[in-house]
PDB file of C-alpha atoms in Angstrom:
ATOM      1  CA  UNK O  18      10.127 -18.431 -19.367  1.00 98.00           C
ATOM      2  CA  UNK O  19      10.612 -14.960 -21.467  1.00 98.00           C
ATOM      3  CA  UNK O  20       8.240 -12.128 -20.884  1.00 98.00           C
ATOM      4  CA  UNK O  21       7.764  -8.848 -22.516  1.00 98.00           C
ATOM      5  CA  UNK O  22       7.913  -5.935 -20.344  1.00 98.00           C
ATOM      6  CA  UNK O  23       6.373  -2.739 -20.820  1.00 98.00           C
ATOM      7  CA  UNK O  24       7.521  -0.524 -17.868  1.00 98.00           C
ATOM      8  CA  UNK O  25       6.839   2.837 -16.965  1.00 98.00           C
ATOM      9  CA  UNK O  26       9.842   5.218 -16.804  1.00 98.00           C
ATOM     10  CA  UNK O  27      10.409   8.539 -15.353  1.00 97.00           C
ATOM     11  CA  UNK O  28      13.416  10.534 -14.686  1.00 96.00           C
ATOM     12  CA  UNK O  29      11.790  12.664 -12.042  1.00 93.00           C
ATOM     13  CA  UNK O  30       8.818  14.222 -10.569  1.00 90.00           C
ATOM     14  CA  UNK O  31       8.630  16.819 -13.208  1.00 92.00           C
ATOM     15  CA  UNK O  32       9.778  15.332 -15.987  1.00 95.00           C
ATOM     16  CA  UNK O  33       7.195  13.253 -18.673  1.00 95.00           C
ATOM     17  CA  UNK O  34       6.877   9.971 -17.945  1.00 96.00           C
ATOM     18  CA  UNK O  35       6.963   7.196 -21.057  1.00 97.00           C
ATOM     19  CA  UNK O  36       6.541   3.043 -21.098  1.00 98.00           C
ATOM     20  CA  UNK O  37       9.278   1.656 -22.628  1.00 98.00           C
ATOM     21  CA  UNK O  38       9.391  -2.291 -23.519  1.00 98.00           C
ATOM     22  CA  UNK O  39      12.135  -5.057 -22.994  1.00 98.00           C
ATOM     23  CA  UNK O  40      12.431  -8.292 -23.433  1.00 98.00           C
ATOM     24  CA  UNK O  41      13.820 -10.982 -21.042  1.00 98.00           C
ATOM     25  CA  UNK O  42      14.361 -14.442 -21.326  1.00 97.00           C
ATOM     26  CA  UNK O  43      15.616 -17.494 -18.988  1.00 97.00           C
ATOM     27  CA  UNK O  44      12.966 -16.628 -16.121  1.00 98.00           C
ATOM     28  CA  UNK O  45      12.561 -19.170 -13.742  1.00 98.00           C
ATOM     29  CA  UNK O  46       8.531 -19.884 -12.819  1.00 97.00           C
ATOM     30  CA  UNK O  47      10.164 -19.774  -9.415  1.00 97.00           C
ATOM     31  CA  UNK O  48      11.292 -16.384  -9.509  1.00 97.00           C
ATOM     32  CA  UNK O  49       9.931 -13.886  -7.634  1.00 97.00           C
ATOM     33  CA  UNK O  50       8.755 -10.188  -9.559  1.00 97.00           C
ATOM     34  CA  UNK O  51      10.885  -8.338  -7.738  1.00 97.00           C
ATOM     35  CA  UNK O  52      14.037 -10.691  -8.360  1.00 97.00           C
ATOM     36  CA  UNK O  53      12.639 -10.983 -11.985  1.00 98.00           C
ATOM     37  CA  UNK O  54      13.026  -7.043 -12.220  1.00 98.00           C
ATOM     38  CA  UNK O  55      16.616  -7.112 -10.530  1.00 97.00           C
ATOM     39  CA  UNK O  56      17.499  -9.180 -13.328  1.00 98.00           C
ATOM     40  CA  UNK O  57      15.793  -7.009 -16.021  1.00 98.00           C
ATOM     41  CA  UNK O  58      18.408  -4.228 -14.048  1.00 98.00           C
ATOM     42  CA  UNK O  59      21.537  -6.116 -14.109  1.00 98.00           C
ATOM     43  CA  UNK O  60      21.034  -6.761 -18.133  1.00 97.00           C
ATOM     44  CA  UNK O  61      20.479  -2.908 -18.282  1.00 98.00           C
ATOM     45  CA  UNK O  62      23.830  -2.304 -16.587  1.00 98.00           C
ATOM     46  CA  UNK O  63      25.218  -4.503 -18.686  1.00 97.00           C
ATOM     47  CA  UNK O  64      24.314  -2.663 -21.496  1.00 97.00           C
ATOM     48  CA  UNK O  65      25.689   0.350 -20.071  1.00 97.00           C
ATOM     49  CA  UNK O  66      21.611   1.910 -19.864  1.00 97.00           C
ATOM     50  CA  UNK O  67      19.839   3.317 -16.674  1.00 97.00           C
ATOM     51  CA  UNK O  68      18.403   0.503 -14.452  1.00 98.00           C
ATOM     52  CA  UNK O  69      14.636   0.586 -13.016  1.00 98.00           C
ATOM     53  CA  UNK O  70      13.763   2.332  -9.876  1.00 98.00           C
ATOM     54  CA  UNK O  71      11.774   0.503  -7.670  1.00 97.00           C
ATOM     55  CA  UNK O  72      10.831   0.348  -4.127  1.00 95.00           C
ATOM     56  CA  UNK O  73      11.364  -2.742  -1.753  1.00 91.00           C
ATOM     57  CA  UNK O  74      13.065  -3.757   1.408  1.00 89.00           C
ATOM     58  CA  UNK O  75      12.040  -6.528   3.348  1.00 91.00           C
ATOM     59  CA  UNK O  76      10.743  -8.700   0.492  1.00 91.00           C
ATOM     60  CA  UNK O  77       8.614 -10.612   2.949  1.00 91.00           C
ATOM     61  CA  UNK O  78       5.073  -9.390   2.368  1.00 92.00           C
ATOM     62  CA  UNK O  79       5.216  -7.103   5.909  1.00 93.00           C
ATOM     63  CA  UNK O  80       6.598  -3.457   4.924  1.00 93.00           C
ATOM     64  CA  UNK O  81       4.365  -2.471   2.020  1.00 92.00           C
ATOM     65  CA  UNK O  82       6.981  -0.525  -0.066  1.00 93.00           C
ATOM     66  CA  UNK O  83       6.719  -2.830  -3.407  1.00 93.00           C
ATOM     67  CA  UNK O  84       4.046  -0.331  -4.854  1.00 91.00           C
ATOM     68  CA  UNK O  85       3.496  -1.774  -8.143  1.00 97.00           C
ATOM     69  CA  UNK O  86       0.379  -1.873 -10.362  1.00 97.00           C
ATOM     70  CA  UNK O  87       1.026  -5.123 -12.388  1.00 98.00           C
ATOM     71  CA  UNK O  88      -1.214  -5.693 -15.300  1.00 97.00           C
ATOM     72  CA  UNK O  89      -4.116  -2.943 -14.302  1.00 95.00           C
ATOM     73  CA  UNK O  90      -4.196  -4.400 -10.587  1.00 96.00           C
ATOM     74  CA  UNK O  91      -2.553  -3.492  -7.511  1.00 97.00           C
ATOM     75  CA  UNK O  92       0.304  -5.984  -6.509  1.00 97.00           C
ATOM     76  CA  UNK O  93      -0.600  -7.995  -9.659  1.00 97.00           C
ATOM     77  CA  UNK O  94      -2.668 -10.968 -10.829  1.00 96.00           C
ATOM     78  CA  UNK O  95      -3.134 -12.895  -7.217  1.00 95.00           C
ATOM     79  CA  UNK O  96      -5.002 -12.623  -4.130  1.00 94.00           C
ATOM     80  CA  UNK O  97      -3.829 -11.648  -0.539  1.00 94.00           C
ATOM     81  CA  UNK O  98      -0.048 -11.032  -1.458  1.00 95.00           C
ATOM     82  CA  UNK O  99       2.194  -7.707  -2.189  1.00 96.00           C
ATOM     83  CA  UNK O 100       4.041  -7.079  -5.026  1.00 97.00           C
ATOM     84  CA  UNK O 101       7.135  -9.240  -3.699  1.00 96.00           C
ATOM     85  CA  UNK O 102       5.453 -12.302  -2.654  1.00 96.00           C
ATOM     86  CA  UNK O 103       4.298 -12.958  -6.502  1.00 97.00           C
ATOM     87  CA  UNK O 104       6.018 -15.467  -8.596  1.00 97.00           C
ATOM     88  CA  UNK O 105       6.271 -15.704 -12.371  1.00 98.00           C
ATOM     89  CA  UNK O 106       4.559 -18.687 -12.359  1.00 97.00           C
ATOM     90  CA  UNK O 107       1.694 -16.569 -12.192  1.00 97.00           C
ATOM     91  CA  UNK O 108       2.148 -15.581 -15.921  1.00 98.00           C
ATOM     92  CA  UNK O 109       2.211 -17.497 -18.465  1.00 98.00           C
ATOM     93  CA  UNK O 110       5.491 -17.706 -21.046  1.00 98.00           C
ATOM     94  CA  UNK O 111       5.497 -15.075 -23.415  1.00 98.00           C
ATOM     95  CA  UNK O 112       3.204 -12.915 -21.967  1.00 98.00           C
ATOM     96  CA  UNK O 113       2.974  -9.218 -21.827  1.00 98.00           C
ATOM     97  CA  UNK O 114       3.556  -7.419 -18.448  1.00 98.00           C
ATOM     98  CA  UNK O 115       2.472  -3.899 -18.034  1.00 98.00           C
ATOM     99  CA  UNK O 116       4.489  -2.112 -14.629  1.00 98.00           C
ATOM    100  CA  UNK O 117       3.527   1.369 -13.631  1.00 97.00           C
ATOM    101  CA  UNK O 118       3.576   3.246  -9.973  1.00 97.00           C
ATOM    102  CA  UNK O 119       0.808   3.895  -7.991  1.00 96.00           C
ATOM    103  CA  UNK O 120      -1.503   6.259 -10.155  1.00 92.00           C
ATOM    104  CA  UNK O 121      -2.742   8.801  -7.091  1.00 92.00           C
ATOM    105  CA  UNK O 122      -2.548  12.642  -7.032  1.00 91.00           C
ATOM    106  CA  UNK O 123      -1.356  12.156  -3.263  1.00 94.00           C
ATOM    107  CA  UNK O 124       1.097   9.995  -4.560  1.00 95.00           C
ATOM    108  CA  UNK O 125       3.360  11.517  -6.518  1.00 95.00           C
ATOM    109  CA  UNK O 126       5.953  10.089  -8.728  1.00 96.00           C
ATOM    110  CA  UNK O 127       9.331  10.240  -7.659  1.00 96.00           C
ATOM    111  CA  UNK O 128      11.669   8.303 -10.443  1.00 97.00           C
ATOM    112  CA  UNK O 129      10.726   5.369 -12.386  1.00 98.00           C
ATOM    113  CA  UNK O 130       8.124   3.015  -9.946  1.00 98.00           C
ATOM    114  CA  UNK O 131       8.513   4.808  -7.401  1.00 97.00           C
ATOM    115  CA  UNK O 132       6.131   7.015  -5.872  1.00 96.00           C
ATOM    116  CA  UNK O 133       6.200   8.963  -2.326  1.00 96.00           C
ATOM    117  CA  UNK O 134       3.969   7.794   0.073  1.00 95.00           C
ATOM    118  CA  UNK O 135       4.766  10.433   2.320  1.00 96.00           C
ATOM    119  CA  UNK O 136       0.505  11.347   2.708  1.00 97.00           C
ATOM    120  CA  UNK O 137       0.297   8.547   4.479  1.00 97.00           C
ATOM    121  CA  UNK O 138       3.146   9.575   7.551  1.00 97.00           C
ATOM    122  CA  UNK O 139       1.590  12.961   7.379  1.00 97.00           C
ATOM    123  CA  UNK O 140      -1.919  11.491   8.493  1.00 97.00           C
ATOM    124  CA  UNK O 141      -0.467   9.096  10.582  1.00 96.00           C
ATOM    125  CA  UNK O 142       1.456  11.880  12.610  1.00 95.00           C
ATOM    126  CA  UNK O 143      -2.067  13.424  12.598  1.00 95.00           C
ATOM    127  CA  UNK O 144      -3.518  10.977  14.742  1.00 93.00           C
ATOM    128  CA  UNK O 145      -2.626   7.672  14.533  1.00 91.00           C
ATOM    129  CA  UNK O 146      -0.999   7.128  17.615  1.00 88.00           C
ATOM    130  CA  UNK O 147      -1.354   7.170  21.662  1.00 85.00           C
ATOM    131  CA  UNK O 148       0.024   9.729  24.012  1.00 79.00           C
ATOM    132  CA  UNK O 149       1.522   8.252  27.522  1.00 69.00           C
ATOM    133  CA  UNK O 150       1.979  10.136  30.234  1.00 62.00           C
ATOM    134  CA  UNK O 151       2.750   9.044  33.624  1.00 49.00           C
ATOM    135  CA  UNK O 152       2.858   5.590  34.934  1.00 53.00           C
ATOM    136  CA  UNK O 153       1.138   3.117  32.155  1.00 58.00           C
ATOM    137  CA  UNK O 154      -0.229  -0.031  33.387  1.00 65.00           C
ATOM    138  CA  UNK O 155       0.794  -3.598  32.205  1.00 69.00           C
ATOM    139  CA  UNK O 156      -0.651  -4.421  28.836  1.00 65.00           C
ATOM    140  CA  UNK O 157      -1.408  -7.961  30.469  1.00 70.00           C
ATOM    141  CA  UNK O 158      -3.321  -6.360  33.076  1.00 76.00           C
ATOM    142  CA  UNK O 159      -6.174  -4.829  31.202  1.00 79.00           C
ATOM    143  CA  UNK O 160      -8.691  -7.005  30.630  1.00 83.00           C
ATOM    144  CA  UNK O 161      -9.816  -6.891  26.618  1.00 87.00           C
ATOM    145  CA  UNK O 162     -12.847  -9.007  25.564  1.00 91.00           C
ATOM    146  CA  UNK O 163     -11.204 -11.752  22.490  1.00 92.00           C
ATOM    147  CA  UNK O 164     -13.630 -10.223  20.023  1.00 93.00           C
ATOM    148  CA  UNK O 165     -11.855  -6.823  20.184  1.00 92.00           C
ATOM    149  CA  UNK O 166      -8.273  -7.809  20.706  1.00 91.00           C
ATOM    150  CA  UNK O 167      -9.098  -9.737  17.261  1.00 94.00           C
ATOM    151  CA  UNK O 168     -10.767  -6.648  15.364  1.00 93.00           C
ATOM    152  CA  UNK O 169      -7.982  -4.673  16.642  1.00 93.00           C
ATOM    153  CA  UNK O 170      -5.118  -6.761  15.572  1.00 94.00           C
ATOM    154  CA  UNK O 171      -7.005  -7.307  11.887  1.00 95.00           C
ATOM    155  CA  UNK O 172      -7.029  -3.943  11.539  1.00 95.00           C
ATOM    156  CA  UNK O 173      -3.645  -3.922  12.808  1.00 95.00           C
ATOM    157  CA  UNK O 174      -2.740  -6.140   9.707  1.00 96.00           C
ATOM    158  CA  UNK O 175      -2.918  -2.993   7.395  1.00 97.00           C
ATOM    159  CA  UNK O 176       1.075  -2.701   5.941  1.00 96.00           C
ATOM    160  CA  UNK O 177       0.298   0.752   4.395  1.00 96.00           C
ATOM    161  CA  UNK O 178       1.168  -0.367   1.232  1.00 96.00           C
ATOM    162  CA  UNK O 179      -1.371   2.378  -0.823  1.00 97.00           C
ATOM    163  CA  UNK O 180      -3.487  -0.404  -2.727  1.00 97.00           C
ATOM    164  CA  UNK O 181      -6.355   0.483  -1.769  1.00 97.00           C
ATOM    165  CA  UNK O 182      -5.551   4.447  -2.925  1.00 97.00           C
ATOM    166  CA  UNK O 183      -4.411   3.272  -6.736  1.00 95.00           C
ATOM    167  CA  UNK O 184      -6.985   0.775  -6.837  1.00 96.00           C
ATOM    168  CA  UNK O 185      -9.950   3.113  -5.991  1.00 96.00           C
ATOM    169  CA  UNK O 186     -11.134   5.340  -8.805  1.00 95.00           C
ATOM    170  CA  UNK O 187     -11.887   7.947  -6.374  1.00 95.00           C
ATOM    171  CA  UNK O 188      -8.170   7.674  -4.564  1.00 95.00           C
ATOM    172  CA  UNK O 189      -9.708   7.631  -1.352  1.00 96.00           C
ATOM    173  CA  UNK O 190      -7.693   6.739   1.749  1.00 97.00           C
ATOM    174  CA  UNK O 191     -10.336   5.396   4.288  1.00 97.00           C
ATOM    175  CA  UNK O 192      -9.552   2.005   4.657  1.00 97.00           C
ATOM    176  CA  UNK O 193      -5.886   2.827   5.382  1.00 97.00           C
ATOM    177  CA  UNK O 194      -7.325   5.500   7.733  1.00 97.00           C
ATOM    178  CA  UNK O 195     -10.193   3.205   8.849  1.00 97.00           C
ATOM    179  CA  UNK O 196      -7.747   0.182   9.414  1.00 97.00           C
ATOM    180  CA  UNK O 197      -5.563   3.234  11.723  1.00 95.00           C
ATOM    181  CA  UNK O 198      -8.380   4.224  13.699  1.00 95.00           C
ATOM    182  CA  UNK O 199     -10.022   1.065  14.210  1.00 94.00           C
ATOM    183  CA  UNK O 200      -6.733  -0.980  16.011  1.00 94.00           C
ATOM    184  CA  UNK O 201      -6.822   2.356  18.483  1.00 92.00           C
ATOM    185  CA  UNK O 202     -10.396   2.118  18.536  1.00 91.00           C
ATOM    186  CA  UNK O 203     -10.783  -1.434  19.805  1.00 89.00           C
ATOM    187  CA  UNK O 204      -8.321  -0.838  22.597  1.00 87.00           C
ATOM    188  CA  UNK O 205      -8.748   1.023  26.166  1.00 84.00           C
ATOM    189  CA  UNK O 206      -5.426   2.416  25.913  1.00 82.00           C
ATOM    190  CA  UNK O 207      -6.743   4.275  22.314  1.00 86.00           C
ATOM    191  CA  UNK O 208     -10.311   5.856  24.132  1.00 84.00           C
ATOM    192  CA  UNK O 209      -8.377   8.604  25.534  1.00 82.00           C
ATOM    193  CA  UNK O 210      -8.199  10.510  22.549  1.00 86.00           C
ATOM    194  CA  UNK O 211     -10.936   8.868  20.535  1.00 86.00           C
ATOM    195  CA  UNK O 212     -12.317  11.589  19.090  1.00 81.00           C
ATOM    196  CA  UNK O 213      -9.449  13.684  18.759  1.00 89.00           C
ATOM    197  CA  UNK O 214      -7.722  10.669  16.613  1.00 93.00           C
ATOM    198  CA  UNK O 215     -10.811  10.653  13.845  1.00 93.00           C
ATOM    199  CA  UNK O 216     -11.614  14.240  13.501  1.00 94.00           C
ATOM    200  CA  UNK O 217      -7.767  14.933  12.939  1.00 95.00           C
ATOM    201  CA  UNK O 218      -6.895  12.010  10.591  1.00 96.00           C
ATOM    202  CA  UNK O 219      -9.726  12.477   8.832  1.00 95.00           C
ATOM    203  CA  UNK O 220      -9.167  16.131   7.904  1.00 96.00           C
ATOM    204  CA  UNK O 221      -5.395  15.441   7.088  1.00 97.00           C
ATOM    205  CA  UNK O 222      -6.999  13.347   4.570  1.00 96.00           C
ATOM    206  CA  UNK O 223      -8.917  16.007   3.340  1.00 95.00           C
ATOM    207  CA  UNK O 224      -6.345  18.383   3.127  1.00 96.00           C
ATOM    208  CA  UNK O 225      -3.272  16.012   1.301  1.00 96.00           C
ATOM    209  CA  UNK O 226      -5.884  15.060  -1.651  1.00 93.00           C
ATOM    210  CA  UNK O 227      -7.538  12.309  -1.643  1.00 96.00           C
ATOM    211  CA  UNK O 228     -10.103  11.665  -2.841  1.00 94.00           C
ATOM    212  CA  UNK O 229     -14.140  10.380  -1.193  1.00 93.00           C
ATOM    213  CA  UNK O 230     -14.907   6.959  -0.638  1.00 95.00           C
ATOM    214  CA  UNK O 231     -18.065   5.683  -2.420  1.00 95.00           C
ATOM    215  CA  UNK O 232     -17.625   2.394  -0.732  1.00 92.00           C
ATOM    216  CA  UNK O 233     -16.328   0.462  -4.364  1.00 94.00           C
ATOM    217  CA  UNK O 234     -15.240  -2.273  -2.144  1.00 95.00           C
ATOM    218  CA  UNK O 235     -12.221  -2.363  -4.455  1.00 96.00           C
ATOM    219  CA  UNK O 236      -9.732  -1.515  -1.667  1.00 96.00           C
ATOM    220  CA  UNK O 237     -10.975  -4.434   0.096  1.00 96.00           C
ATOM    221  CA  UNK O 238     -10.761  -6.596  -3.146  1.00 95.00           C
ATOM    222  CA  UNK O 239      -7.041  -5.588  -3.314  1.00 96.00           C
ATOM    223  CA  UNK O 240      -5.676  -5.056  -0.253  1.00 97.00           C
ATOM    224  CA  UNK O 241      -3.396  -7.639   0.417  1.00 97.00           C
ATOM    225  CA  UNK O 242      -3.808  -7.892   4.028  1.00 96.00           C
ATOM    226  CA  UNK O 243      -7.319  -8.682   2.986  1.00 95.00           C
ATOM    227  CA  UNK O 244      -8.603  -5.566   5.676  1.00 96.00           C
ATOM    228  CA  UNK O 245     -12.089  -5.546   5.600  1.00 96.00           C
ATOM    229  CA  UNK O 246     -13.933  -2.358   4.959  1.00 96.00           C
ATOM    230  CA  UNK O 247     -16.678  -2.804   8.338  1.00 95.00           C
ATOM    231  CA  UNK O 248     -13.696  -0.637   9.732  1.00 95.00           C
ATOM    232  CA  UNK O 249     -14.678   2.309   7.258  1.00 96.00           C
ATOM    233  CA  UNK O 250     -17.882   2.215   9.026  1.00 95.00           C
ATOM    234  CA  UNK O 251     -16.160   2.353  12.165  1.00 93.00           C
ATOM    235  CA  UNK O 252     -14.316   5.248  11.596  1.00 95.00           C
ATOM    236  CA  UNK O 253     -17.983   6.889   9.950  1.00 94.00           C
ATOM    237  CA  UNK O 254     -19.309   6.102  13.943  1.00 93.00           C
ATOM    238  CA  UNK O 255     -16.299   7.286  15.069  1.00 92.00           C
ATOM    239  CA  UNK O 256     -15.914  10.436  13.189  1.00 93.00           C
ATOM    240  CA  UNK O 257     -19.742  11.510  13.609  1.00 92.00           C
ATOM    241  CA  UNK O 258     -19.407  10.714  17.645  1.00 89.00           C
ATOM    242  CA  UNK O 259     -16.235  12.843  17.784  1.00 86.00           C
ATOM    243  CA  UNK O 260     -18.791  15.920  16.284  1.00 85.00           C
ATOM    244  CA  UNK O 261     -21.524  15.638  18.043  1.00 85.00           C
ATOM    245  CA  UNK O 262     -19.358  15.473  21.339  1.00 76.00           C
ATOM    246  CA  UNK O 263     -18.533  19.139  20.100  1.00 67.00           C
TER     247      UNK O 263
END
């Protein structure tokens, strides 16, 4: 297969970003992007020019760092996969492939297709996480009903990937907040600081950028851990508890 890519490129954060096209050839249907852009790069080096930035690492669907927006959609043209679990055989030969980052004020560009993500440790560090002090019982010896061990570990699912920021129009982060919040949420061990947990995340939201959610249900469309968004109305009952406990 041959493709014709148009990809965005950017020598730093400051600097002005520009698509510029290349052409590739001998593609196996079988490749995968990510190995397909690897091979755009090794051409490049041959040709003594600057290869692609990109971010990736465990190239098995779990990590959430292959932030690409493929084509005007997060991850690309299929359903329920990141960026490095699509194939070529998705396209068809000859086509036209548009790459850009994530397109997010909170997630700035740092070179190329790659974009820091940073907003999302920052809220994280807010909240999204349990304090133990003392002597902590036996995980096996709490007894959790299967409907919210299941809830929990769906929202658990969320990789922090950042497709549901590009893909909203507002940039809103509440399903990967919602998705944080609800796995605590669903859990004894996570009551402790209930309220604590929303009102915090929830404001380092706020304050990094992004934007309000008008529930689109495009996050949900194109998250690839397919979270739904009944945990953004979670967090809304979790939040609005958390204030009137005040």
């Amino acid at each position: 297969m041959k493709f014709t890519l148009k990809v965005w490129r950017q020598k730093n954060a400051k600097a002005k970003g520009r698509f510029e096209t290349y052409k590739i050839d001998n593609i196996s249907p079988d490749t995968s992007f990510l190995e397909m852009i690897d091979i755009l790069n090794e051409n490049l080096i041959r040709e003594g020019k600057e290869p692609v930035a990109f971010d990736h690492d465990c190239r098995e669907g779990i990590c959430g760092m292959c932030s690409l927006y493929i084509n005007g959609r997060a991850h690309g043209p299929d359903d329920d996969i990141t960026t490095c679990q699509l194939h070529m055989r998705k396209f068809k030969d000859g086509d036209t492939i548009t790459i850009e980052p994530w397109r997010s004020a909170a997630f700035p560009v740092v070179k190329d297709l790659v974009v820091n993500r940073r907003a999302f440790d920052e809220i994280l560090q807010a909240g999204g996480f349990i304090n133990v002090s003392g002597m902590v019982p036996d995980a096996n010896n709490i007894p959790i009903s299967k409907l919210d061990a299941d809830e929990s570990m769906d929202a658990s699912a969320c990789i922090g990937c950042g497709a549901c920021v590009a893909t909203c129009k507002n940039g809103s982060a509440m399903l990967f907040v919602a998705a944080r919040v609800s796995a605590l949420a669903k859990l004894p061990q996570g009551r402790v600081e209930a309220s604590q947990r929303a009102k915090a995340m929830v404001a380092k939201m706020d304050e990094l950028g992004f934007g309000a959610c008008t529930n689109t249900q495009a996050c949900e469309a194109e998250c690839p851990k397919g979270i739904s968004i009944s945990h953004i109305a979670r967090l809304n009952r979790e939040f609005l508890w958390a204030n009137l406990k005040d």
